[in-house]
Short mmCIF file of C-alpha atoms and ligand atoms in Angstrom, two decimals:
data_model
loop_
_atom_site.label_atom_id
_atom_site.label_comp_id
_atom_site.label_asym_id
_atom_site.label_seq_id
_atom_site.Cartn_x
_atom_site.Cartn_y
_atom_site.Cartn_z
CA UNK A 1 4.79 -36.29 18.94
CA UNK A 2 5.69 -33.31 16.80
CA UNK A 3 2.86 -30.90 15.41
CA UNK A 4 3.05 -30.72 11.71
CA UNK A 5 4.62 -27.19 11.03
CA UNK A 6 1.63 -24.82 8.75
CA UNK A 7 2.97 -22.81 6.40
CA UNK A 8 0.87 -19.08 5.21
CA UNK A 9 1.23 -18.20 2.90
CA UNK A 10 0.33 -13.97 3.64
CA UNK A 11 1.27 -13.38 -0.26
CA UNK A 12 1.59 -15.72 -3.05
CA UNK A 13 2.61 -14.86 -6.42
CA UNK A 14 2.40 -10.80 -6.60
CA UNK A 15 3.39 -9.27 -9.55
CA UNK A 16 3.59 -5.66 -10.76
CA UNK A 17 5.50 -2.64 -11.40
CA UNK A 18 5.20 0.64 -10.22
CA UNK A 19 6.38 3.18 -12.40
CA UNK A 20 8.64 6.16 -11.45
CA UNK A 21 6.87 8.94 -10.33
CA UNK A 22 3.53 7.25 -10.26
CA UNK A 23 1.25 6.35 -7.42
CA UNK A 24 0.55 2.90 -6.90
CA UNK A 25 -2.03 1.67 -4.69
CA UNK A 26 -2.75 -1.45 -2.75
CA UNK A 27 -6.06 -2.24 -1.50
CA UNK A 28 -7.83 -4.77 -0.34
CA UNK A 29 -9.39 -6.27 3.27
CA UNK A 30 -7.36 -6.34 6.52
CA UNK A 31 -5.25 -9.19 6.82
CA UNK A 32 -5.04 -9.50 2.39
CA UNK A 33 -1.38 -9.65 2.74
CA UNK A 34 -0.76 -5.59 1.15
CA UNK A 35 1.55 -4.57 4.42
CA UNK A 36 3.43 -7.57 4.03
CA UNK A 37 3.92 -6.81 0.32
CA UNK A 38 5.20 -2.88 1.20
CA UNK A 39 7.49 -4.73 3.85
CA UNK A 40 8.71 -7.27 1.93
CA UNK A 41 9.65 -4.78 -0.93
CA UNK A 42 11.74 -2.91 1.52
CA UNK A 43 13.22 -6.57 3.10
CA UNK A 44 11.67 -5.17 7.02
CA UNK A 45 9.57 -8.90 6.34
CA UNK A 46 11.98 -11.25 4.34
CA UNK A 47 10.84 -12.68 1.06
CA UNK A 48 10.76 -16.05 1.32
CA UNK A 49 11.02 -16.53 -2.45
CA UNK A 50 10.61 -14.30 -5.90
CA UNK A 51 12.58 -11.15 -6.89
CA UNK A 52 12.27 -7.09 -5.62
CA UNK A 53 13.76 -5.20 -8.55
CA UNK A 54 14.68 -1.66 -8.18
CA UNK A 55 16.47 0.59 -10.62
CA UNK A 56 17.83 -2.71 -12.48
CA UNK A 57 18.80 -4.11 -8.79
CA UNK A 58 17.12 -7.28 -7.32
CA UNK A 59 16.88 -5.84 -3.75
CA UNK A 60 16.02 -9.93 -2.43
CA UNK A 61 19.23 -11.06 -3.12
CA UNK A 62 21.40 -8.19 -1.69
CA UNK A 63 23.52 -8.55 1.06
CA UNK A 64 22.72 -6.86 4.44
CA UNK A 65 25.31 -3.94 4.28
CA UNK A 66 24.30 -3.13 0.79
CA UNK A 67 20.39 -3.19 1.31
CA UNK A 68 21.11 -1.20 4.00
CA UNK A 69 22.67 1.47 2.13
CA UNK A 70 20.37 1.36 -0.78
CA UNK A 71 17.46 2.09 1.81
CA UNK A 72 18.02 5.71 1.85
CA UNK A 73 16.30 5.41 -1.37
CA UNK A 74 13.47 3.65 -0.59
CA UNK A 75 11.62 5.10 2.53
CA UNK A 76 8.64 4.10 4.84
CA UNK A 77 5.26 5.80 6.13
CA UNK A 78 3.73 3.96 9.00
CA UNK A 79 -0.04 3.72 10.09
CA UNK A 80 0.47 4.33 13.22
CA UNK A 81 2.52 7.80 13.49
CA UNK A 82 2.76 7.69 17.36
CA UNK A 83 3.74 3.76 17.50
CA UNK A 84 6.27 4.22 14.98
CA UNK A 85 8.07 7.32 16.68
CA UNK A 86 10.09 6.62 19.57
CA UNK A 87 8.45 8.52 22.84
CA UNK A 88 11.73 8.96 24.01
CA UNK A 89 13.37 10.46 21.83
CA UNK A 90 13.29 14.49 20.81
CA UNK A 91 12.49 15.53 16.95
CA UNK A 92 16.00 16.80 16.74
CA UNK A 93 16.87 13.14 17.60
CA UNK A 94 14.16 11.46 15.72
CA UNK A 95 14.91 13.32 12.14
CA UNK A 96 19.14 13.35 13.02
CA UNK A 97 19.26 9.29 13.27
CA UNK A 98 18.73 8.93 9.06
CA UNK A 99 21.54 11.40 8.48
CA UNK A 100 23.85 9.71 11.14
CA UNK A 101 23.66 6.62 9.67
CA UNK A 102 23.06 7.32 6.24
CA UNK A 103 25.15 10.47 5.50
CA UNK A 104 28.57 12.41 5.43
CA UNK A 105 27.17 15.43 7.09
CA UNK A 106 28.32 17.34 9.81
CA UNK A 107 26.45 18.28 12.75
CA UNK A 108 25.81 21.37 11.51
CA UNK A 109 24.74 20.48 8.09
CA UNK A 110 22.66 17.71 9.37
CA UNK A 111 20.53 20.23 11.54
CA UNK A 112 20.03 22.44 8.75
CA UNK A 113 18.60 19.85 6.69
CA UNK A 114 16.13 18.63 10.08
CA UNK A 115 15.15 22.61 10.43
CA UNK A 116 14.50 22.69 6.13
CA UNK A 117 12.61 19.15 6.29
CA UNK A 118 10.49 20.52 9.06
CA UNK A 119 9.59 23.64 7.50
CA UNK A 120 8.36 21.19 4.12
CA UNK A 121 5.87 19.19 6.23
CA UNK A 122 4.78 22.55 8.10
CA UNK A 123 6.36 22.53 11.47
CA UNK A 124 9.27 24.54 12.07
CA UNK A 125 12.56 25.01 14.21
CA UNK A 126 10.38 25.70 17.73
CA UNK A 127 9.27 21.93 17.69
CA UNK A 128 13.31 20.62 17.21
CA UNK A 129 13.04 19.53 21.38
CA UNK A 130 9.95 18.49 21.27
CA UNK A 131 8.65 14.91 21.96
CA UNK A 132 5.85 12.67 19.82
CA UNK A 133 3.30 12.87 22.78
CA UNK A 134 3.32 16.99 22.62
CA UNK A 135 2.00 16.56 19.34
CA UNK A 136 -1.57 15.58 17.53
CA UNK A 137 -1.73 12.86 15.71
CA UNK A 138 -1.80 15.01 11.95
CA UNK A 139 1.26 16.70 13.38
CA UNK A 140 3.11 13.17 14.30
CA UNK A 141 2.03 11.64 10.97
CA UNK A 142 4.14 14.98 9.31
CA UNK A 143 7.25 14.32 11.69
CA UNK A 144 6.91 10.21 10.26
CA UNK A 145 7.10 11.95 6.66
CA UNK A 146 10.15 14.04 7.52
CA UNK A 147 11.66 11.51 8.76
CA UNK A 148 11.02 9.26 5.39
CA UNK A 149 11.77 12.49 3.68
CA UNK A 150 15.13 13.42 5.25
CA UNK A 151 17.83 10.99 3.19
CA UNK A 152 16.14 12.95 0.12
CA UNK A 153 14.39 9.41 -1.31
CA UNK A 154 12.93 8.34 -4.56
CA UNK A 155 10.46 5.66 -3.41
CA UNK A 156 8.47 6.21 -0.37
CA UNK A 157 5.94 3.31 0.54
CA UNK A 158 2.91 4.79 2.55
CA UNK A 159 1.44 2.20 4.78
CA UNK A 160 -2.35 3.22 5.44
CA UNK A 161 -0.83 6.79 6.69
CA UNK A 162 -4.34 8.15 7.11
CA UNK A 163 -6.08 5.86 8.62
CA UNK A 164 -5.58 6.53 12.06
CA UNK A 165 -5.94 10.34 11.51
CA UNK A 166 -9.36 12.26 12.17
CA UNK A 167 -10.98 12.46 8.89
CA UNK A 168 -10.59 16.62 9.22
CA UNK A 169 -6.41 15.92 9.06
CA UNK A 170 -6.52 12.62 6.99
CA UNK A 171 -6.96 15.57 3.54
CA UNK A 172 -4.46 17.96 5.08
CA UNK A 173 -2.14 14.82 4.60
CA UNK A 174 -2.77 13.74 1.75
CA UNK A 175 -2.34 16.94 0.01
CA UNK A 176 0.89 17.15 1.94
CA UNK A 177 1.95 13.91 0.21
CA UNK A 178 0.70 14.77 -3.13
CA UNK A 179 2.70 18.48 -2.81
CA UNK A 180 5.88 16.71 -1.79
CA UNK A 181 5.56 14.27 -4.75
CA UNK A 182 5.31 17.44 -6.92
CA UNK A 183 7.61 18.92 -5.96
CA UNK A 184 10.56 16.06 -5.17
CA UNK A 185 9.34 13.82 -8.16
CA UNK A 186 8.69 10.98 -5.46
CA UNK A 187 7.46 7.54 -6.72
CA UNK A 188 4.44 5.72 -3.66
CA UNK A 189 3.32 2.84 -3.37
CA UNK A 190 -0.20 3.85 -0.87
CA UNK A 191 -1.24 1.08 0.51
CA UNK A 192 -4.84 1.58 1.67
CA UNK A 193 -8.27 0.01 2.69
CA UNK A 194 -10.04 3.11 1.96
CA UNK A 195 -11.08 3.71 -1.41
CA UNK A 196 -12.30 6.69 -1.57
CA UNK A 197 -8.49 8.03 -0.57
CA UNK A 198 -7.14 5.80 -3.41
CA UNK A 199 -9.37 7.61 -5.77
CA UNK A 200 -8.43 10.39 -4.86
CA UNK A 201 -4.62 10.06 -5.07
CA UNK A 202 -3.27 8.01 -7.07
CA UNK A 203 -2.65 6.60 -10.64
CA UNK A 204 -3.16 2.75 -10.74
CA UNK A 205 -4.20 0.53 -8.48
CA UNK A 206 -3.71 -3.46 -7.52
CA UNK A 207 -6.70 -5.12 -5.80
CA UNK A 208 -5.67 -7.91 -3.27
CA UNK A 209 -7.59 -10.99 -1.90
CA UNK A 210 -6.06 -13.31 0.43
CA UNK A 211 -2.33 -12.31 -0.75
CA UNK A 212 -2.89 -12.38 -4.02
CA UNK A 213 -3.39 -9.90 -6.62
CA UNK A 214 -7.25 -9.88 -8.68
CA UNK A 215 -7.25 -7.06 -10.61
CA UNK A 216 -4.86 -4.45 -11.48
CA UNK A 217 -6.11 -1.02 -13.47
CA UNK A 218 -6.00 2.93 -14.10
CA UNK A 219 -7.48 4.34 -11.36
CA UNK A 220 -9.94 5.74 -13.14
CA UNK A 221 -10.67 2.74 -15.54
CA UNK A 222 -11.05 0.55 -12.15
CA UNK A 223 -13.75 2.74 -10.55
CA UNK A 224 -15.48 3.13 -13.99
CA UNK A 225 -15.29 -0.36 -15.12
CA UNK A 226 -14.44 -2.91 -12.20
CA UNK A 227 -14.44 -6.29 -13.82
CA UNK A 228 -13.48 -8.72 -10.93
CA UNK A 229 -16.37 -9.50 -8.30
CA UNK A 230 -14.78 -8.74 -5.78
CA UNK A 231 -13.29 -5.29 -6.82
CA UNK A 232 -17.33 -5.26 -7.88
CA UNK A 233 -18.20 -5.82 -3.66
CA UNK A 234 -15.62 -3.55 -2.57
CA UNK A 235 -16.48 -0.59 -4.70
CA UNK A 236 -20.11 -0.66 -3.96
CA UNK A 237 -19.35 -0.04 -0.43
CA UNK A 238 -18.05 3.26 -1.59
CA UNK A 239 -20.27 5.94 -0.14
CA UNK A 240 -22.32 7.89 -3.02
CA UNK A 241 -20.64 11.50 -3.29
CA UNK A 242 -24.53 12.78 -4.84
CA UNK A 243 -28.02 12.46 -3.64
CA UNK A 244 -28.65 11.17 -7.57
CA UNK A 245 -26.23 8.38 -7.70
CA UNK A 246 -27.80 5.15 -7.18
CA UNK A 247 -25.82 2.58 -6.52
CA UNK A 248 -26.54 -1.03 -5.06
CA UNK A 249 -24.43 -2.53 -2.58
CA UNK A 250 -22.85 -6.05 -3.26
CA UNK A 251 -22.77 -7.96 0.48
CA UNK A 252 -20.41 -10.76 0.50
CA UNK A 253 -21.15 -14.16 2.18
CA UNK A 254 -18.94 -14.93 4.64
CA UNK A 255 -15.66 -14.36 6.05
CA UNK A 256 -12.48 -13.58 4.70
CA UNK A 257 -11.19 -17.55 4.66
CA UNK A 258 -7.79 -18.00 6.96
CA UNK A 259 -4.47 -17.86 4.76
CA UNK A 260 -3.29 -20.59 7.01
CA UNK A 261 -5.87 -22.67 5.07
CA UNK A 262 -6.96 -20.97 1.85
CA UNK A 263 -9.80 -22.69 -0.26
CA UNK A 264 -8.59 -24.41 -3.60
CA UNK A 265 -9.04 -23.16 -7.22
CA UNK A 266 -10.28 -19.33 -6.90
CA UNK A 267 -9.81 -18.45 -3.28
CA UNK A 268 -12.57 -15.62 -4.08
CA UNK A 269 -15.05 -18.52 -4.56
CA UNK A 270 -17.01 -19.96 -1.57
CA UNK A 271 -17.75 -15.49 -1.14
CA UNK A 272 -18.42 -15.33 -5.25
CA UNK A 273 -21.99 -14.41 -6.40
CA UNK A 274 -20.68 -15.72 -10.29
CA UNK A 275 -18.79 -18.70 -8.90
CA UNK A 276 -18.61 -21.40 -11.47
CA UNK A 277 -17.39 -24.92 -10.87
CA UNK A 278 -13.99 -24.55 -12.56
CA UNK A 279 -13.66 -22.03 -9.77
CA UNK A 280 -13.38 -24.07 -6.90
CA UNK A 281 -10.52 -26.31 -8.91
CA UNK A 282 -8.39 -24.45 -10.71
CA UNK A 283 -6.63 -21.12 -10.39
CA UNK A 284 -7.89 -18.27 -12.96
CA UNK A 285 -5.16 -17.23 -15.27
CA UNK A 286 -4.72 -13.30 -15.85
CA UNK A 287 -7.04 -11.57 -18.48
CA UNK A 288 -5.58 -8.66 -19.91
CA UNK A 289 -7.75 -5.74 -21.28
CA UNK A 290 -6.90 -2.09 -22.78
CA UNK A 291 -4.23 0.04 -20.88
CA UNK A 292 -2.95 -2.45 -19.00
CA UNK A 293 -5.95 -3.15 -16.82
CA UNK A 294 -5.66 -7.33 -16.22
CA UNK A 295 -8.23 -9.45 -14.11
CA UNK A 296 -7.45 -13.07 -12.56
CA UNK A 297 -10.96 -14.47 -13.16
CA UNK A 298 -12.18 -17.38 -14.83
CA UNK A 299 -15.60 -14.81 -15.97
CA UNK A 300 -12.91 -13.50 -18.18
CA UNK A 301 -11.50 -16.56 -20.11
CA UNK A 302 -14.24 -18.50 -19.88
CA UNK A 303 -17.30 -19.19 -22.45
CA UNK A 304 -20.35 -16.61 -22.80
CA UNK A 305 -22.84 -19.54 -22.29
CA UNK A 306 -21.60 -20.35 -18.69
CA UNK A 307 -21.03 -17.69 -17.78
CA UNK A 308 -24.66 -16.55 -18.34
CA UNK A 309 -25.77 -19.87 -16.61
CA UNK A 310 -23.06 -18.94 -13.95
CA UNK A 311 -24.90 -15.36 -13.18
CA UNK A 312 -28.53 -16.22 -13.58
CA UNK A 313 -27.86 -19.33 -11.28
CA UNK A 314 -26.23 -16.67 -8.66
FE1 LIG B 401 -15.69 -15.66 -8.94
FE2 LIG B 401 -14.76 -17.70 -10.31
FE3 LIG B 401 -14.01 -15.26 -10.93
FE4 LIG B 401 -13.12 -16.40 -8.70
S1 LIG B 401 -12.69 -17.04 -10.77
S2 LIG B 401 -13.89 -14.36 -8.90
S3 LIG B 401 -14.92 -17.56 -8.08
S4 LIG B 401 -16.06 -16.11 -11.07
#
């Protein structure tokens, strides 16, 4: 007897643009499908469907050889700065490896540009024989942006690159990032659980829920005026910045469902405080609102009457 085979779907639909020079975010849960959306962009998890279009080029349907050399475009930050850097190999090796495969220049050249890259992120020629394990982790996370940095890219995706850091090294990061961005005009995509980071750094964010996107705004508009619930729940788990701020914290019921077996209609609504019975059958279509802030939520294109029911019923 064969097992049926399950299919997960980790994202589903995802649309949006980021713009050049921006910097998008991603947030959402563990396990809401934003890595797999960075990887996916960047083909390191294949697409199984749908269209990556950069600078006029859809990047799914590009041969191997040619993705390959449009990558030194289009870089990657990892969580995980000490996973993602192999132990055994030397800086000088580590930041050389790009240029090798990616470049035309010599050995000499090439070691000029590792000794210049350094100096960007703060380290300097003394750590060229060094290995990852002689460094800290804030130190290793600046090697992983050299090393993004190196082939001189205009995209960089940032995987949660502070997450694993000490909170004391996570700012000396991100102002890193936001310098190099200055100063090299790069475009992110920061893909984050912590919102507090995203609020501080960047320009618009998407809000994911079980690989799909729910709400997509200004940063600013979003943290004034969240309109989906669950962008609602998430911000008021924000700590308050001032002994005045009140704020009251939305808990969600239950789990995040599995993606192996997502629940029909809304898959927001066996956790939704406002769910409606529409919800649990069909999918909500997109809202759209001022400066391009949009909301997939039935509240939103449904009428006034239940959705008052809807909330007082909650
Ligand atoms: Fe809640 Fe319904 Fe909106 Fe989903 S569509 S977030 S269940 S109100």
């Amino acid at each position: 007897m064969f097992k049926e085979k399950i299919v997960v779907r980790a994202v589903d639909d995802v649309n949006f643009t980021v713009m050049k020079g921006e910097t998008f975010a991603l947030v959402g849960e563990s396990g809401c499908g934003k890595s797999t959306t960075g990887r996916a962009i960047l083909r390191l998890t294949e697409p199984t469907d749908g269209e990556v279009i950069f600078n006029g080029t859809n990047l799914a349907l590009l041969p191997y050889e040619k993705m390959r050399s449009l990558r030194k475009h289009m870089q990657m930050v990892f969580q995980d700065p000490y996973a993602s850097l192999n132990p055994k190999k030397s800086i000088r090796q580590i930041l050389m490896e790009p240029l090798k495969v990616h470049s035309k220049f010599d050995k000499k050249e090439s070691l000029q540009k590792v000794i210049s890259i350094l100096q960007i992120v703060g380290l300097s020629e003394y750590h060229l024989d060094r290995y990852p394990h002689e460094f800290s982790g804030g130190q290793r996370q600046r090697i992983g942006i050299a090393r993004a940095m190196i082939l001189q890219p205009d995209f960089i995706i940032a995987d949660e690159p502070v997450s694993a850091l000490d909170v004391s090294v996570q700012s000396q990061v991100i102002n890193l990032m936001l310098e190099l961005q200055k100063e090299f005009g790069l475009t992110y995509l920061f893909i984050s659980h912590d919102l507090s980071v995203i609020q501080h750094m960047t320009d618009r964010v998407a809000v994911m829920y079980l690989g799909k996107i729910v709400e997509i705004a200004k940063t600013e508009d979003l943290f004034n005026n969240p309109k989906h619930p669950y962008t609602q729940a998430l911000l008021s788990a924000v700590p308050i910045t001032h002994p005045k701020e009140k704020k009251e914290r939305i808990i969600l019921k239950g789990d995040v469902p599995s993606p192996a077996n997502p629940p029909s209609g809304c898959t927001f609504h066996p956790r939704c405080p406002f769910a409606m019975e529409i919800c649990k059958s069909e999918l909500p279509d997109q809202a759209r609102f001022e400066e391009g802030h949009t909301v997939n939520c039935h509240l939103y294109s449904q009428n006034k009457e239940e959705i008052n029911y809807a909330i007082s019923h909650s």
